[in-house]
Backbone as a printed PyTorch tensor [residue, N CA C, xyz], in Angstrom:
tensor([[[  0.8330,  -1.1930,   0.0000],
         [  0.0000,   0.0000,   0.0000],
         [  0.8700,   1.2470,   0.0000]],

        [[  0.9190,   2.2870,  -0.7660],
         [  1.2920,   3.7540,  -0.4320],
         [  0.2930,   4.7700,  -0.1420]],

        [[  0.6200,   5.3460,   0.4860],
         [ -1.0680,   6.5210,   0.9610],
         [  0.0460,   8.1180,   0.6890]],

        [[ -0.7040,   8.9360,  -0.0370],
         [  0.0910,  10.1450,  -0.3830],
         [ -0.6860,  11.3120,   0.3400]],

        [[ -0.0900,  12.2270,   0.4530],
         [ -0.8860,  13.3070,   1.0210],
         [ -0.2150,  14.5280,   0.3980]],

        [[ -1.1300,  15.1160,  -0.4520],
         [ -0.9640,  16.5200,  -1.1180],
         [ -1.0450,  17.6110,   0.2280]],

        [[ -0.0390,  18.8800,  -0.0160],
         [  0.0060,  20.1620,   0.6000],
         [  0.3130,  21.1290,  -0.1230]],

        [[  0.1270,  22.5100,   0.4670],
         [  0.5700,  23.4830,  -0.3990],
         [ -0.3430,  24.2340,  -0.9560]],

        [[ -1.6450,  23.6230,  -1.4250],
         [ -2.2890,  24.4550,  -2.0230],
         [ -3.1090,  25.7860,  -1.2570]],

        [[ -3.6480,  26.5040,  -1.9810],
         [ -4.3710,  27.5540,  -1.6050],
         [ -5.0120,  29.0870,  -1.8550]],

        [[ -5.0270,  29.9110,  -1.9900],
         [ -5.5790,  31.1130,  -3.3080],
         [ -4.4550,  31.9790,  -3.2540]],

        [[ -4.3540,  31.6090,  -4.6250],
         [ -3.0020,  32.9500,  -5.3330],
         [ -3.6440,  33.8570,  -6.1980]],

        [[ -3.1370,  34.9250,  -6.4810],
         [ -3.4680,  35.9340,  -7.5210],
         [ -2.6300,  35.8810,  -8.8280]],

        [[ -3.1860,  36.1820,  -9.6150],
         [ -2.8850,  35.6620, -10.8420],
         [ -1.2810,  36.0630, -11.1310]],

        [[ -0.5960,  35.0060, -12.0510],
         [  1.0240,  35.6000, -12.0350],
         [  1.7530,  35.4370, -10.5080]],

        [[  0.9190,  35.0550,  -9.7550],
         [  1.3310,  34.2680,  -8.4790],
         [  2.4340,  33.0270,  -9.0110]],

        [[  2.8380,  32.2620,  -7.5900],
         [  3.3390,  31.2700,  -8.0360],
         [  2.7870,  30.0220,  -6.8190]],

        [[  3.1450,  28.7360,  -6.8240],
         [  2.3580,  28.5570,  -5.9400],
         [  3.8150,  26.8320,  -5.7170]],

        [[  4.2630,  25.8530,  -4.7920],
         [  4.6520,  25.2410,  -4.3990],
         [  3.8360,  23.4610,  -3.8880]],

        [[  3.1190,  22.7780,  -4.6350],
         [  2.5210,  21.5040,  -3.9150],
         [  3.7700,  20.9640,  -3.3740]],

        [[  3.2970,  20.0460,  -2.6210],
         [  4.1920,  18.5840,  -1.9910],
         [  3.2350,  17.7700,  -1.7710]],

        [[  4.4480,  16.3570,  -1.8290],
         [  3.0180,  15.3960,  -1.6590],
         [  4.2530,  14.3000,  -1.3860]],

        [[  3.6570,  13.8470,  -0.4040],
         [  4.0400,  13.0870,   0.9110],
         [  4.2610,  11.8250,   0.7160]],

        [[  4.7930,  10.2870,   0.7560],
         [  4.2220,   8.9510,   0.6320],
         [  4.8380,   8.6370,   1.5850]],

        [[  3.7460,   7.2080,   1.7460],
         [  4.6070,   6.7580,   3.2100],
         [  3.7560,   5.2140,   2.9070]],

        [[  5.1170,   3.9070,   3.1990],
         [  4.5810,   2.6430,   2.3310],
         [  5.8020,   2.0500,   1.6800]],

        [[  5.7810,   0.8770,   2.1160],
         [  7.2540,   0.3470,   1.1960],
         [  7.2470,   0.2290,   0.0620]],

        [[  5.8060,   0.3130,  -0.4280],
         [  5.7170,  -0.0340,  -1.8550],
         [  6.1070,   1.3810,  -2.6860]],

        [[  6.2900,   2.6290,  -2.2960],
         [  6.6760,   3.9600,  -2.8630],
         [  8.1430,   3.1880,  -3.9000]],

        [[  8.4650,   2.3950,  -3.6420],
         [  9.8880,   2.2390,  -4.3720],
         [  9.6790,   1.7930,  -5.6530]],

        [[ 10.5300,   2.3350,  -6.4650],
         [ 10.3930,   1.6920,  -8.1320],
         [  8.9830,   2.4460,  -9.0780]],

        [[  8.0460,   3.6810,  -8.6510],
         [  7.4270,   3.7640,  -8.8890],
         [  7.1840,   5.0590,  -9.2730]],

        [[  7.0080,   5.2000, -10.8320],
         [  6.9990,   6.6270, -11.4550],
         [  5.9250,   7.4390, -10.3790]],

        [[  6.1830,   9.2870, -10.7120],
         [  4.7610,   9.8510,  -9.6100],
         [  4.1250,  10.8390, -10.5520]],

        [[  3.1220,  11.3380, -10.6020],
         [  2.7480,  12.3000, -11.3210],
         [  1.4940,  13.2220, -10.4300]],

        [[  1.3120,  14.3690, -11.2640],
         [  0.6040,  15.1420, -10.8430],
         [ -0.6200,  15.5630, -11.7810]],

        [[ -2.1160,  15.0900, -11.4750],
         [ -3.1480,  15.8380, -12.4660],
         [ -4.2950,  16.2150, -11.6190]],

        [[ -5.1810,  17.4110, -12.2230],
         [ -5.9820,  17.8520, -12.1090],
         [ -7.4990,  18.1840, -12.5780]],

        [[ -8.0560,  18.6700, -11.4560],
         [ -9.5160,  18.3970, -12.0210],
         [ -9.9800,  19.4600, -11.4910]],

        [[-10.3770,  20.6520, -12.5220],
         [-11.2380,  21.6090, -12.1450],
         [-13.1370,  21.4550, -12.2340]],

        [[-13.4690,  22.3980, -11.7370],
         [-15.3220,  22.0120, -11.4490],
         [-15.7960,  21.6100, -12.8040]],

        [[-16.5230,  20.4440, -12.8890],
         [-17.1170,  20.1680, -14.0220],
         [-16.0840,  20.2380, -15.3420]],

        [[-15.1790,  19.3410, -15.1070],
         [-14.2510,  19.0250, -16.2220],
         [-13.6670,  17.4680, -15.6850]],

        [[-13.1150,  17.2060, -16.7930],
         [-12.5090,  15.7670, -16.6270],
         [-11.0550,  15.5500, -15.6780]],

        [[-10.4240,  14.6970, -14.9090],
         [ -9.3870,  15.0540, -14.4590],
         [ -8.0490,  15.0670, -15.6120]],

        [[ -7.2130,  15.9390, -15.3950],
         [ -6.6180,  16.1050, -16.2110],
         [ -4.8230,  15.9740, -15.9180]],

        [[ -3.9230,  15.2600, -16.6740],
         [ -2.7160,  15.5210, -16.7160],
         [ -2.0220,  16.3350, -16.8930]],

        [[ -0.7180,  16.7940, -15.5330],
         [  0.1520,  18.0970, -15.0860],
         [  1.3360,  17.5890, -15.8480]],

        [[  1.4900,  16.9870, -14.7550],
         [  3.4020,  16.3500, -15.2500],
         [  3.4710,  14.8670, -14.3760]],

        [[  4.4390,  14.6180, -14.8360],
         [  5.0740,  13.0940, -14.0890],
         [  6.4190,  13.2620, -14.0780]],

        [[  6.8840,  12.0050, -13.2090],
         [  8.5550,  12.3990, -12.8880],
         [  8.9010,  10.4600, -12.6080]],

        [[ 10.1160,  10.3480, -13.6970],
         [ 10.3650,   8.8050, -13.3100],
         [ 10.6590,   8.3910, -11.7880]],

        [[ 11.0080,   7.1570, -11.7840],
         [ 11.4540,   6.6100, -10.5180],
         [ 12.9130,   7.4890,  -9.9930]],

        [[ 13.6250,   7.2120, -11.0100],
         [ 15.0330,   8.0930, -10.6970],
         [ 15.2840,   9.5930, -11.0230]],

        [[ 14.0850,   9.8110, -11.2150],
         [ 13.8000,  11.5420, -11.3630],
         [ 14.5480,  12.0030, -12.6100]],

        [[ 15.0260,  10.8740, -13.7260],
         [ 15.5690,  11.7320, -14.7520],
         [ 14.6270,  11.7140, -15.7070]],

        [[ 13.9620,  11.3970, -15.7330],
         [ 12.3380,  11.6050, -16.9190],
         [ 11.5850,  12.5740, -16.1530]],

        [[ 10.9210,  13.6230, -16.9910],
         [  9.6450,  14.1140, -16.7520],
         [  9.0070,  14.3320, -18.0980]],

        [[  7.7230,  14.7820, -17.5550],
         [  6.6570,  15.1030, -18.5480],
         [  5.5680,  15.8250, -17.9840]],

        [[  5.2750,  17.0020, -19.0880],
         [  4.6520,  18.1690, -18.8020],
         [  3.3530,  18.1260, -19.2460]],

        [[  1.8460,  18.4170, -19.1180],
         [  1.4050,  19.1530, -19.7390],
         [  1.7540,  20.3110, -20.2550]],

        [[  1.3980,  20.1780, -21.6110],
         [  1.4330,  21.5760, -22.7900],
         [  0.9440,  22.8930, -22.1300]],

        [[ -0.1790,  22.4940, -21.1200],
         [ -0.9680,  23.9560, -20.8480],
         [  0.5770,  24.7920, -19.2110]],

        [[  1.2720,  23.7580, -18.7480],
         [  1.9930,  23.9130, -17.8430],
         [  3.5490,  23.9770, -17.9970]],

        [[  3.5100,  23.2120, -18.9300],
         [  5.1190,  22.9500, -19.4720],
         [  6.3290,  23.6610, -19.4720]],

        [[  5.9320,  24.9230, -19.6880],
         [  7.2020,  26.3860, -19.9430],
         [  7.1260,  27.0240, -18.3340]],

        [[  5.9110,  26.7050, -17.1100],
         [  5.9930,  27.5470, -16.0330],
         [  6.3720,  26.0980, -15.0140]],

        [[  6.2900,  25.5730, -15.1890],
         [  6.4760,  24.1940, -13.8100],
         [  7.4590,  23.5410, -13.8790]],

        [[  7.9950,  22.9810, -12.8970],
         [  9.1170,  21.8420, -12.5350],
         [  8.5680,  21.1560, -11.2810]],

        [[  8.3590,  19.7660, -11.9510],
         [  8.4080,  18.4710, -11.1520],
         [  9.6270,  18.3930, -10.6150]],

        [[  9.5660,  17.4350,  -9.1720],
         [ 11.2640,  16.6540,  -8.5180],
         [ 10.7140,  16.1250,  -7.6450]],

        [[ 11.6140,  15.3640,  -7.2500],
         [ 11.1980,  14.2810,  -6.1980],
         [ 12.5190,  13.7470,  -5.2430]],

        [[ 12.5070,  13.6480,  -3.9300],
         [ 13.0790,  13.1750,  -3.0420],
         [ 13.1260,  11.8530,  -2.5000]],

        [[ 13.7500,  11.1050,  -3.1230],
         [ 13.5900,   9.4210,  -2.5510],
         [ 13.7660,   8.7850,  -1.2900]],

        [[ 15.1150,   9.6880,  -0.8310],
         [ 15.3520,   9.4270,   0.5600],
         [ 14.1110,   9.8750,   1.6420]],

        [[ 13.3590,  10.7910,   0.8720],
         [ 12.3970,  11.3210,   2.0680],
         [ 10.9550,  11.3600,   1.4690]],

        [[ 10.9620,   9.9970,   0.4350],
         [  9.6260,   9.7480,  -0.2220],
         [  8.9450,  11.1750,  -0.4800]],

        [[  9.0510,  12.2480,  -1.1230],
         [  8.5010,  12.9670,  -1.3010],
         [  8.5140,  13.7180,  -2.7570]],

        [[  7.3610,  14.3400,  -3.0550],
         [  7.5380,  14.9930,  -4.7430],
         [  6.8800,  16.1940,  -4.5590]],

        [[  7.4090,  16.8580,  -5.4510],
         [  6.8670,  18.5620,  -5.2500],
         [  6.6670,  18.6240,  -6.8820]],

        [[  5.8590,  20.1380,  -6.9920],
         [  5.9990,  20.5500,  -8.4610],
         [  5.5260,  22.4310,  -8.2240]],

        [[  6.2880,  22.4790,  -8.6140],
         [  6.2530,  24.3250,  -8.8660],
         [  5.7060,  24.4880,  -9.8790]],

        [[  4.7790,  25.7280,  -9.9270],
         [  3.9540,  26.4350, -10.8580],
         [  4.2890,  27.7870, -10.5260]],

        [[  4.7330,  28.0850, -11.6070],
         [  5.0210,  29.9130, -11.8740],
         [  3.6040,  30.3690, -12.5660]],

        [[  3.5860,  32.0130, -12.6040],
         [  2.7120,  32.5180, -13.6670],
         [  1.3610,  31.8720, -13.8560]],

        [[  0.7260,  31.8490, -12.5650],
         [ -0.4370,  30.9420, -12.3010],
         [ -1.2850,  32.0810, -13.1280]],

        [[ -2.1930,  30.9430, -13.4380],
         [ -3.4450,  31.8070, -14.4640],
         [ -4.7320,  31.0960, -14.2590]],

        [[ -5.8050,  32.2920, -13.6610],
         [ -6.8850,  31.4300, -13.4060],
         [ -7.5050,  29.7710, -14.0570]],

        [[ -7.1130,  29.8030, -15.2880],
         [ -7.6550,  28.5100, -15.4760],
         [ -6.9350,  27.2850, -15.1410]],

        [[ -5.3880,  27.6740, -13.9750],
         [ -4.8610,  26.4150, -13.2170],
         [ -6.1430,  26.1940, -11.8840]],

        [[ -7.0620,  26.9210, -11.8890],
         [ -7.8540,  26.6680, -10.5060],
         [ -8.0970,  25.1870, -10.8810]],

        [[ -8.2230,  24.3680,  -9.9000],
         [ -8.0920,  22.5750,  -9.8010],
         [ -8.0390,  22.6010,  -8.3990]],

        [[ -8.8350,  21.1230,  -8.3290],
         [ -8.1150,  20.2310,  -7.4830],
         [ -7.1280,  19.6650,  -7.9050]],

        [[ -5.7970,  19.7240,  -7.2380],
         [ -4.4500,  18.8970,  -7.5240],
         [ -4.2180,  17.8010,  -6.7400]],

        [[ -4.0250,  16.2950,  -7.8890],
         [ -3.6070,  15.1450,  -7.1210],
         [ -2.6880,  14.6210,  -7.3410]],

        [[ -1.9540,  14.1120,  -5.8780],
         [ -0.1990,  13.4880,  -6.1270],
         [ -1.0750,  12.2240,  -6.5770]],

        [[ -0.0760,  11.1680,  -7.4070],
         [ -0.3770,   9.5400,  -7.7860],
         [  0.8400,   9.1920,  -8.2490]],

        [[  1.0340,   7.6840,  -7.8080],
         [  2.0100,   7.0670,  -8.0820],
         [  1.6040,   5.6580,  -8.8540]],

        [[  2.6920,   5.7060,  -9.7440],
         [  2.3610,   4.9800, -11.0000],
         [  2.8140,   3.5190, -10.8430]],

        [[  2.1730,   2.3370, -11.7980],
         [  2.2310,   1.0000, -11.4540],
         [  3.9830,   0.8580, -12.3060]],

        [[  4.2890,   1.7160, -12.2410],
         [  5.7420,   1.7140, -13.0860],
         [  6.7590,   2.4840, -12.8080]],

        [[  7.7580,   2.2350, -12.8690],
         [  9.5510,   3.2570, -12.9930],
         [  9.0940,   4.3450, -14.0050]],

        [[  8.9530,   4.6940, -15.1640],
         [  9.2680,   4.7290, -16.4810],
         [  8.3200,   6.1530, -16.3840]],

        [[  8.1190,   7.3290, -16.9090],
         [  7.2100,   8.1440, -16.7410],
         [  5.9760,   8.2860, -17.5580]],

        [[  5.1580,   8.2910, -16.9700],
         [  4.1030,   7.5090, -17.3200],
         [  2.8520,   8.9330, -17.0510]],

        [[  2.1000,   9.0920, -18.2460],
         [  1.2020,  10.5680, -18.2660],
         [ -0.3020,   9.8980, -18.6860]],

        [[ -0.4000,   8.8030, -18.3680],
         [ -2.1990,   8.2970, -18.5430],
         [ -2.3680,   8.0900, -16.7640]],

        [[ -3.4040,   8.2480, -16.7930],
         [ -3.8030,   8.5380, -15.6850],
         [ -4.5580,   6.5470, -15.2650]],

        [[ -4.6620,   5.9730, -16.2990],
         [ -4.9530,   4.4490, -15.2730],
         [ -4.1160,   3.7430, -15.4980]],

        [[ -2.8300,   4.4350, -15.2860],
         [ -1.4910,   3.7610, -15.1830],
         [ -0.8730,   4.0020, -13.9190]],

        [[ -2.2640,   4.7470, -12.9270],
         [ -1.4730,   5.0770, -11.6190],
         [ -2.6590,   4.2790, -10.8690]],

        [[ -1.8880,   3.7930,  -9.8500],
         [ -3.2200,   3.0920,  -8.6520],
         [ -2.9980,   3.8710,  -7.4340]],

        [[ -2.3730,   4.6610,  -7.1060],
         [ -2.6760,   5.4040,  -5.9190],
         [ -2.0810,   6.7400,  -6.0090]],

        [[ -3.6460,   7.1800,  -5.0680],
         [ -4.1410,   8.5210,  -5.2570],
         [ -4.1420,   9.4130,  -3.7930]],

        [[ -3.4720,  10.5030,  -3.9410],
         [ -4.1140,  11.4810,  -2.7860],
         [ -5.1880,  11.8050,  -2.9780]],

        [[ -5.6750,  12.8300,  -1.3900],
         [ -7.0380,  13.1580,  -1.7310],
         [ -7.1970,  14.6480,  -2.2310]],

        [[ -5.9880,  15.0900,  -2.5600],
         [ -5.8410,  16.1750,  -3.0570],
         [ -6.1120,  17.3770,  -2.7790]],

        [[ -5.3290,  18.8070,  -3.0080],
         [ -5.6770,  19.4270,  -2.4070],
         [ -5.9890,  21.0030,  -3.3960]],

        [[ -6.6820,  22.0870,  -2.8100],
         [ -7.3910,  23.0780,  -3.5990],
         [ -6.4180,  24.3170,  -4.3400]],

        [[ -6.1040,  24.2210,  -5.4000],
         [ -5.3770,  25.6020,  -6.1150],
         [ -6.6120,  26.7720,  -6.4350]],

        [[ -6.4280,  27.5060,  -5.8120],
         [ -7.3180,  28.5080,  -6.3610],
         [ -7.0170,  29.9610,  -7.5140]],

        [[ -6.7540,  30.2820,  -8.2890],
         [ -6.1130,  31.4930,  -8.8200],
         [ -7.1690,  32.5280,  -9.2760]],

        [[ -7.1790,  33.6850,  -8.3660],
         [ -8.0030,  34.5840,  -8.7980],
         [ -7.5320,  36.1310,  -9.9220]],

        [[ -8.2210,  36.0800, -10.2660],
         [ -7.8320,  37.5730, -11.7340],
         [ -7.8140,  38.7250, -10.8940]]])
C-alpha cells in the first residue's frame, strides 16, 4: 500500500506562483513513477506532469510545461511541483499519484494510488 498526502495548495493571484508537496509513506513507494493531475469544477481530471522513478524523466502538460518543474526526493519519499505565472484557469483540485511503473508515465490508469488532493485557487 502507499497513501500520499498533497500540501501546499491555496488562493493565489494571478502571475502568483504557488509550491505543492506530496508526501508517501509505504514500502511499496519504491520503483514507482509519480505524477501530478488535475480536475477543475465540471471538467474531466486532467494531466500536469510526471517524474520517473530516478527523477531523470519528466513530462509536462502543454498547458503547464514552460511555467512548472516536477522533482522528487527518494530518501524522504517525497515529490513537489512548482507552478510559476499561475493563471486562473490552473484553478483545480491537484492530485499526487504514483504509477504502477519506474518509467514516466502521463495516462492517468497507469497510476493506482491517489491522494485526496488538495485546492489551487487562482483569482484575476
Amino acid at each position: 500500500q502507499v497513501q500520499l498526502v498533497e500540501s501546499g495548495g491555496g488562493l493565489v493571484q494571478a502571475g502568483g506562483s504557488l509550491r505543492l508537496s506530496c508526501v508517501a509513506s509505504g514500502r511499496t513507494f519504491n520503483s514507482r513513477a509519480m505524477g501530478w493531475f488535475r480536475q477543475a469544477p465540471g471538467k474531466e481530471r486532467e494531466f500536469v506532469a510526471a517524474i520517473s522513478w530516478g527523477g531523470t524523466g519528466t513530462a509536462y502538460a502543454d498547458s503547464v510545461k514552460d511555467r512548472s518543474t516536477i522533482s522528487r526526493e527518494n530518501a524522504k519519499n517525497t515529490m513537489a511541483l512548482e507552478i510559476l505565472s499561475l493563471k486562473p484557469e490552473d484553478t483545480a483540485v491537484y492530485y499526487c499519484a504514483a504509477a504502477q511503473r519506474p518509467d514516466t508515465v502521463v495516462v492517468a490508469s497507469q497510476y493506482d494510488y491517489w491522494g485526496q488532493g488538495t485546492q489551487v485557487t487562482v483569482s484575476s
